[in-house]
XYZ file of N, CA and C in Angstrom:
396
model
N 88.468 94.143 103.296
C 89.618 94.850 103.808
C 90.641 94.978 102.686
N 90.942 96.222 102.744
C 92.238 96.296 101.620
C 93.458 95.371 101.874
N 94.268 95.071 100.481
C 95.433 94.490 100.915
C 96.405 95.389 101.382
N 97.672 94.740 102.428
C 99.127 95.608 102.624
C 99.649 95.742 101.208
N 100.386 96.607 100.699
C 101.135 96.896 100.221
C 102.008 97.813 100.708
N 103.578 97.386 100.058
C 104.459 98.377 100.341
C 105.091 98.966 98.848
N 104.757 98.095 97.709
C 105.383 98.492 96.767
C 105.030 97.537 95.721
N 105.313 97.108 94.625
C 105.201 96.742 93.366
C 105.840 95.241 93.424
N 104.880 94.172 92.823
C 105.365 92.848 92.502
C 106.170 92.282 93.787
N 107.548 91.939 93.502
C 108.027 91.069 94.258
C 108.820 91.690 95.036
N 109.049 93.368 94.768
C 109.985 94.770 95.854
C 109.218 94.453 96.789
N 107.935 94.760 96.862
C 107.063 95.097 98.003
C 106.900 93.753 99.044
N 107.249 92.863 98.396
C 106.881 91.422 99.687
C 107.922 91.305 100.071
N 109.054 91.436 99.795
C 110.682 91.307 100.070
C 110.781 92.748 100.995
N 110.263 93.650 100.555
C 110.202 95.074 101.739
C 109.710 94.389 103.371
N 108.348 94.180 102.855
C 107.470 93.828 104.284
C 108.610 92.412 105.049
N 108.701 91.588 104.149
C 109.315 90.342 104.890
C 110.477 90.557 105.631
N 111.081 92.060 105.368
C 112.340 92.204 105.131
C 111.630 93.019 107.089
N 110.677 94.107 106.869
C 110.177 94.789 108.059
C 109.702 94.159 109.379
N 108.843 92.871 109.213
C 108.395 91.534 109.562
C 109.785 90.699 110.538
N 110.930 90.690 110.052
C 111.877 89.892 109.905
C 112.690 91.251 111.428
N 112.921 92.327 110.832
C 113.522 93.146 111.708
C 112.755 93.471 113.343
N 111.692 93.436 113.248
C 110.764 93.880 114.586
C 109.763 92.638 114.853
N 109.882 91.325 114.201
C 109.335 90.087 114.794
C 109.429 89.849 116.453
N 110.607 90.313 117.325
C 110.397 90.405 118.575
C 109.161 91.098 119.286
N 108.940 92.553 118.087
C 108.201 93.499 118.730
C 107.095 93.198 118.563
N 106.844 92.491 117.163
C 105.247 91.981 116.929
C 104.809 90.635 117.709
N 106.191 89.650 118.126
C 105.800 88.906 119.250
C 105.229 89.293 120.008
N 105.450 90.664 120.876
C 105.404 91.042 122.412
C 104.172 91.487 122.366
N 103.023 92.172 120.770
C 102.099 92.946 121.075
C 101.287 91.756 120.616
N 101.591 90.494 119.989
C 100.417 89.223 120.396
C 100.160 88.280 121.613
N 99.422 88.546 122.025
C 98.699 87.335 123.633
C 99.097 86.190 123.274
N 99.925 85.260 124.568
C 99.817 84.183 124.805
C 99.330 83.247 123.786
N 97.409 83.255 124.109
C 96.548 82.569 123.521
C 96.174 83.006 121.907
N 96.525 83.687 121.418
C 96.718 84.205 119.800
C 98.398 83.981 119.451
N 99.357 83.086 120.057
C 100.595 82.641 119.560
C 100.986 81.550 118.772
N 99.737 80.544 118.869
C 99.837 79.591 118.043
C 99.091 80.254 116.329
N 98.180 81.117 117.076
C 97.841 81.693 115.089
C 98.862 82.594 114.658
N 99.790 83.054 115.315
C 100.923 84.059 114.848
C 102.124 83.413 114.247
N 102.011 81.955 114.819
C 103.133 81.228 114.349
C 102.844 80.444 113.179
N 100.970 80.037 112.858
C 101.102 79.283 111.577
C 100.818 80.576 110.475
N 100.640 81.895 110.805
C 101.110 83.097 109.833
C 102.270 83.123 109.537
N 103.230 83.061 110.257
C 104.650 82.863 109.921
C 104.962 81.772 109.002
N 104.998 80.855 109.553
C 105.355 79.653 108.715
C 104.666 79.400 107.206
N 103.497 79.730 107.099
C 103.187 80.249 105.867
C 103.856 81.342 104.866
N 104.113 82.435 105.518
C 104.798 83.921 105.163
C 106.327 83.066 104.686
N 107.031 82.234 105.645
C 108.166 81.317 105.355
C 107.904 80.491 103.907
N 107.053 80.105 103.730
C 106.714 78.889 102.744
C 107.245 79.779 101.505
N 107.151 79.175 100.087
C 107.558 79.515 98.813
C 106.065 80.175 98.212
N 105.204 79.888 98.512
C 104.003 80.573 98.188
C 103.567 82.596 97.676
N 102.616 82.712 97.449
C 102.541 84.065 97.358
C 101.955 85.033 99.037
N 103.128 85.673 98.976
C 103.116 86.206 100.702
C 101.763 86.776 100.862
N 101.343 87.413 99.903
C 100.180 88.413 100.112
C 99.251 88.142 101.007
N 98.554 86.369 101.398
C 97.951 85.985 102.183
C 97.906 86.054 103.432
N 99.282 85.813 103.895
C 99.934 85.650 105.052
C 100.250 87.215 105.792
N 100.523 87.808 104.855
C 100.909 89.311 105.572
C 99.179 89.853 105.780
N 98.334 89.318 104.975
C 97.161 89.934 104.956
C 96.301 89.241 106.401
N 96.669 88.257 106.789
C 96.524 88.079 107.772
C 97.148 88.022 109.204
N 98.637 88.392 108.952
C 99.226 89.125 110.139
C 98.543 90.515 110.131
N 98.645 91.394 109.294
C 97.848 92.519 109.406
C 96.420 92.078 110.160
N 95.246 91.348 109.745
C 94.575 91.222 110.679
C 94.713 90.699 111.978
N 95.072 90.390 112.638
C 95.693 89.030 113.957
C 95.871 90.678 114.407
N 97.486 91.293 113.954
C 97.898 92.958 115.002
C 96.282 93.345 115.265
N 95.866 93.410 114.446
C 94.331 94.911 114.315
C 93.873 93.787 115.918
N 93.068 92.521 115.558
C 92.847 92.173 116.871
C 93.641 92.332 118.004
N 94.763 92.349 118.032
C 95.681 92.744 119.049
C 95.570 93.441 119.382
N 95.189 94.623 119.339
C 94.742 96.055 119.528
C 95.743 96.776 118.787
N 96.390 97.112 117.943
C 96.970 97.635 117.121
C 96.594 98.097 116.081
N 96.069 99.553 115.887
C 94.641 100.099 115.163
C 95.506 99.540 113.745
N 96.956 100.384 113.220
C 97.733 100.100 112.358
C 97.659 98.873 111.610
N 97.722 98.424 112.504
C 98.017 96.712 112.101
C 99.606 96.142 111.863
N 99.624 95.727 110.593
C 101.145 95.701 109.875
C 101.669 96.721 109.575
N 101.096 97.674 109.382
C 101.641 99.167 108.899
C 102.233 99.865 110.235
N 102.099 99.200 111.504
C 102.655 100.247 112.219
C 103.923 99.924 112.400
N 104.715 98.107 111.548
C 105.823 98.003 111.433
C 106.480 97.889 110.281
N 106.315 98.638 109.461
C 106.643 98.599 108.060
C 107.451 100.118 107.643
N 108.483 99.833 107.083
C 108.990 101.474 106.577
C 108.480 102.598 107.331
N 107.019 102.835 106.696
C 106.605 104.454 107.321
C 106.681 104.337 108.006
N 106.607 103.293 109.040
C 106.492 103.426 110.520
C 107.952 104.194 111.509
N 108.842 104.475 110.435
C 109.954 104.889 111.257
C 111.050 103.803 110.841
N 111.252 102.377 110.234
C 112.358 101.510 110.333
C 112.546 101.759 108.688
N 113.676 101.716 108.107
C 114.461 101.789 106.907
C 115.344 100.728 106.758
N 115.565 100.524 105.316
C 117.091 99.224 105.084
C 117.951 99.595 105.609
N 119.218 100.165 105.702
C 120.561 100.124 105.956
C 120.334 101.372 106.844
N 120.901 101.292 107.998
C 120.795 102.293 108.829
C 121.677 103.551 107.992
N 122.055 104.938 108.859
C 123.293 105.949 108.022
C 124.169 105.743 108.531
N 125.451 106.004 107.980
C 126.618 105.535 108.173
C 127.371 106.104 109.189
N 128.325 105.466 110.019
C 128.517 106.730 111.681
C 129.854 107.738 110.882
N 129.865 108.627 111.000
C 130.967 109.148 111.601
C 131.199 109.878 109.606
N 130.652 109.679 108.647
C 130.232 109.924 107.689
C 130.958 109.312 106.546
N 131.376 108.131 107.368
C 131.970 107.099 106.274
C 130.705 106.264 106.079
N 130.976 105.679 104.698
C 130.015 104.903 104.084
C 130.367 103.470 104.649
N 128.589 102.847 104.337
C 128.785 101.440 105.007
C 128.995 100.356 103.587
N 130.443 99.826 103.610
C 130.629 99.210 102.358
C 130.280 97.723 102.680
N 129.833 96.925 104.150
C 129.703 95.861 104.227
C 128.566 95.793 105.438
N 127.671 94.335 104.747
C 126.510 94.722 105.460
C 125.896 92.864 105.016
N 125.292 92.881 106.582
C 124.724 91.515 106.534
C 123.406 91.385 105.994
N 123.317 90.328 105.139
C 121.550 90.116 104.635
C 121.296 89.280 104.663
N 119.774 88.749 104.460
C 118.840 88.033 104.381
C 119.804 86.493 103.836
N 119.867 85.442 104.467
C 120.678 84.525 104.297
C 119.990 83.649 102.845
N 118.952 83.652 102.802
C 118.177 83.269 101.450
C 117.873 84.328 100.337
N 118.389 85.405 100.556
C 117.786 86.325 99.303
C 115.925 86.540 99.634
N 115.867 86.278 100.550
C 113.873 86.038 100.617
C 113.910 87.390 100.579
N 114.600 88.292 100.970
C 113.719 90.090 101.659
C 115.374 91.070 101.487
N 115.195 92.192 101.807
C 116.035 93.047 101.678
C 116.472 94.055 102.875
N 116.161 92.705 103.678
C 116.866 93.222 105.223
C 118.208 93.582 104.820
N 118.760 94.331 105.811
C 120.047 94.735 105.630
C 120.519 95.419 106.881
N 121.660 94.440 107.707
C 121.947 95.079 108.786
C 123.653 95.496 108.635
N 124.289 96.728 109.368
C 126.013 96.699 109.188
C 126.572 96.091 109.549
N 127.410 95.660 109.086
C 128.900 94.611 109.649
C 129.725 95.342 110.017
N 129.922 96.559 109.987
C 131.134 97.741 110.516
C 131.080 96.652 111.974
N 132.687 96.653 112.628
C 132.451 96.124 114.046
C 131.416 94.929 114.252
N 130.989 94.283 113.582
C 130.086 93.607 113.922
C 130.527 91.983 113.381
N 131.196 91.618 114.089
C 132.017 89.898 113.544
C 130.812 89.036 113.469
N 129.960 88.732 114.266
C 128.878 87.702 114.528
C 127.824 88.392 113.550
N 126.816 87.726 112.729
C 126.372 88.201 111.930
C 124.942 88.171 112.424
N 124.102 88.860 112.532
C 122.807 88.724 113.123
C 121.911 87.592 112.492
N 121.235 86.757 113.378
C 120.135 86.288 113.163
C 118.936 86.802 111.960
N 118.647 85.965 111.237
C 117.429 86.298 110.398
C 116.145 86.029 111.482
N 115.313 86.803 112.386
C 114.264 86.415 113.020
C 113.304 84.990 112.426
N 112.850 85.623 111.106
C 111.901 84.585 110.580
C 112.333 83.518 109.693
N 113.294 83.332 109.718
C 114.078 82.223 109.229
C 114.926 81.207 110.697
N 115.592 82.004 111.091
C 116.180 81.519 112.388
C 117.143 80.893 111.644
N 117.986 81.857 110.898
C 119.266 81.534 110.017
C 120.221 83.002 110.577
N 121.567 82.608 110.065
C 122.660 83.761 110.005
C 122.228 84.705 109.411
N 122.391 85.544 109.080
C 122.636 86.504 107.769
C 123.973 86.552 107.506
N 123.958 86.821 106.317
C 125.244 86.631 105.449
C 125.622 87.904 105.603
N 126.940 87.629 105.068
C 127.843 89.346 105.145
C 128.065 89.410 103.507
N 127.847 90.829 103.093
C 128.211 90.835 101.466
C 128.708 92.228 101.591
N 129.501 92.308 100.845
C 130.008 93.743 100.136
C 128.958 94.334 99.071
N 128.844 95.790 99.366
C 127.570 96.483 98.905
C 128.252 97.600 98.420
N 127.897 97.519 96.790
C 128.752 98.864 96.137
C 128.121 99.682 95.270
């Protein structure tokens, strides 16, 4: 089986972790019960300091058994989700919460937004930074 990729060296695992991290509810909901304990020691691996490639390569397989022809790809960028949403009203977004470890390049707005969202796969804050 081919590997996921989203991009080059250490962009591309920080992309996926970053995609992984945003729709982890959704990839909860499309694994069974009885396939939750292998979804969770994929995670915790994908968490570890190690090289991700393994771990995403086997969340990608785990979805495909799930019935998810895609696999990981049906939650990754192409799939429709992007970093920083567009900005409302056609002001720019100068502040924006991230990845509380630097692990990925999630990026959610702080416009209105005091409480800073949850990192899913960390089960940390995200930080608020100014983005220029």
């Amino acid at each position: 089986m081919a590997e996921i990729r989203t991009g080059d060296g250490d962009g591309g695992s920080r992309a996926v972790r970053s995609d992984i991290c945003a729709r982890l509810d959704e990839i909860r909901g499309v694994v069974p019960a009885e396939r939750r304990p292998e979804l969770e020691e994929i995670l915790e691996a994908l968490r570890g300091s190690g090289d991700p490639a393994g771990p995403q390569a086997a969340l990608h397989r785990l979805l495909r058994r799930c019935g998810v022809a895609a696999g990981l790809r049906a939650f990754t960028r192409g799939a429709g989700i992007g970093g920083l949403p567009a900005a409302v009203e056609g002001h720019p977004v100068v502040e924006a919460y991230v990845c509380p470890g630097d692990r990925c390049d999630r990026r959610a707005p702080a416009r209105n937004q005091p409480v800073p969202e949850t990192c899913r796969l960390y089960g940390e804050p995200m930080r608020r930074r100014r983005l220029s």
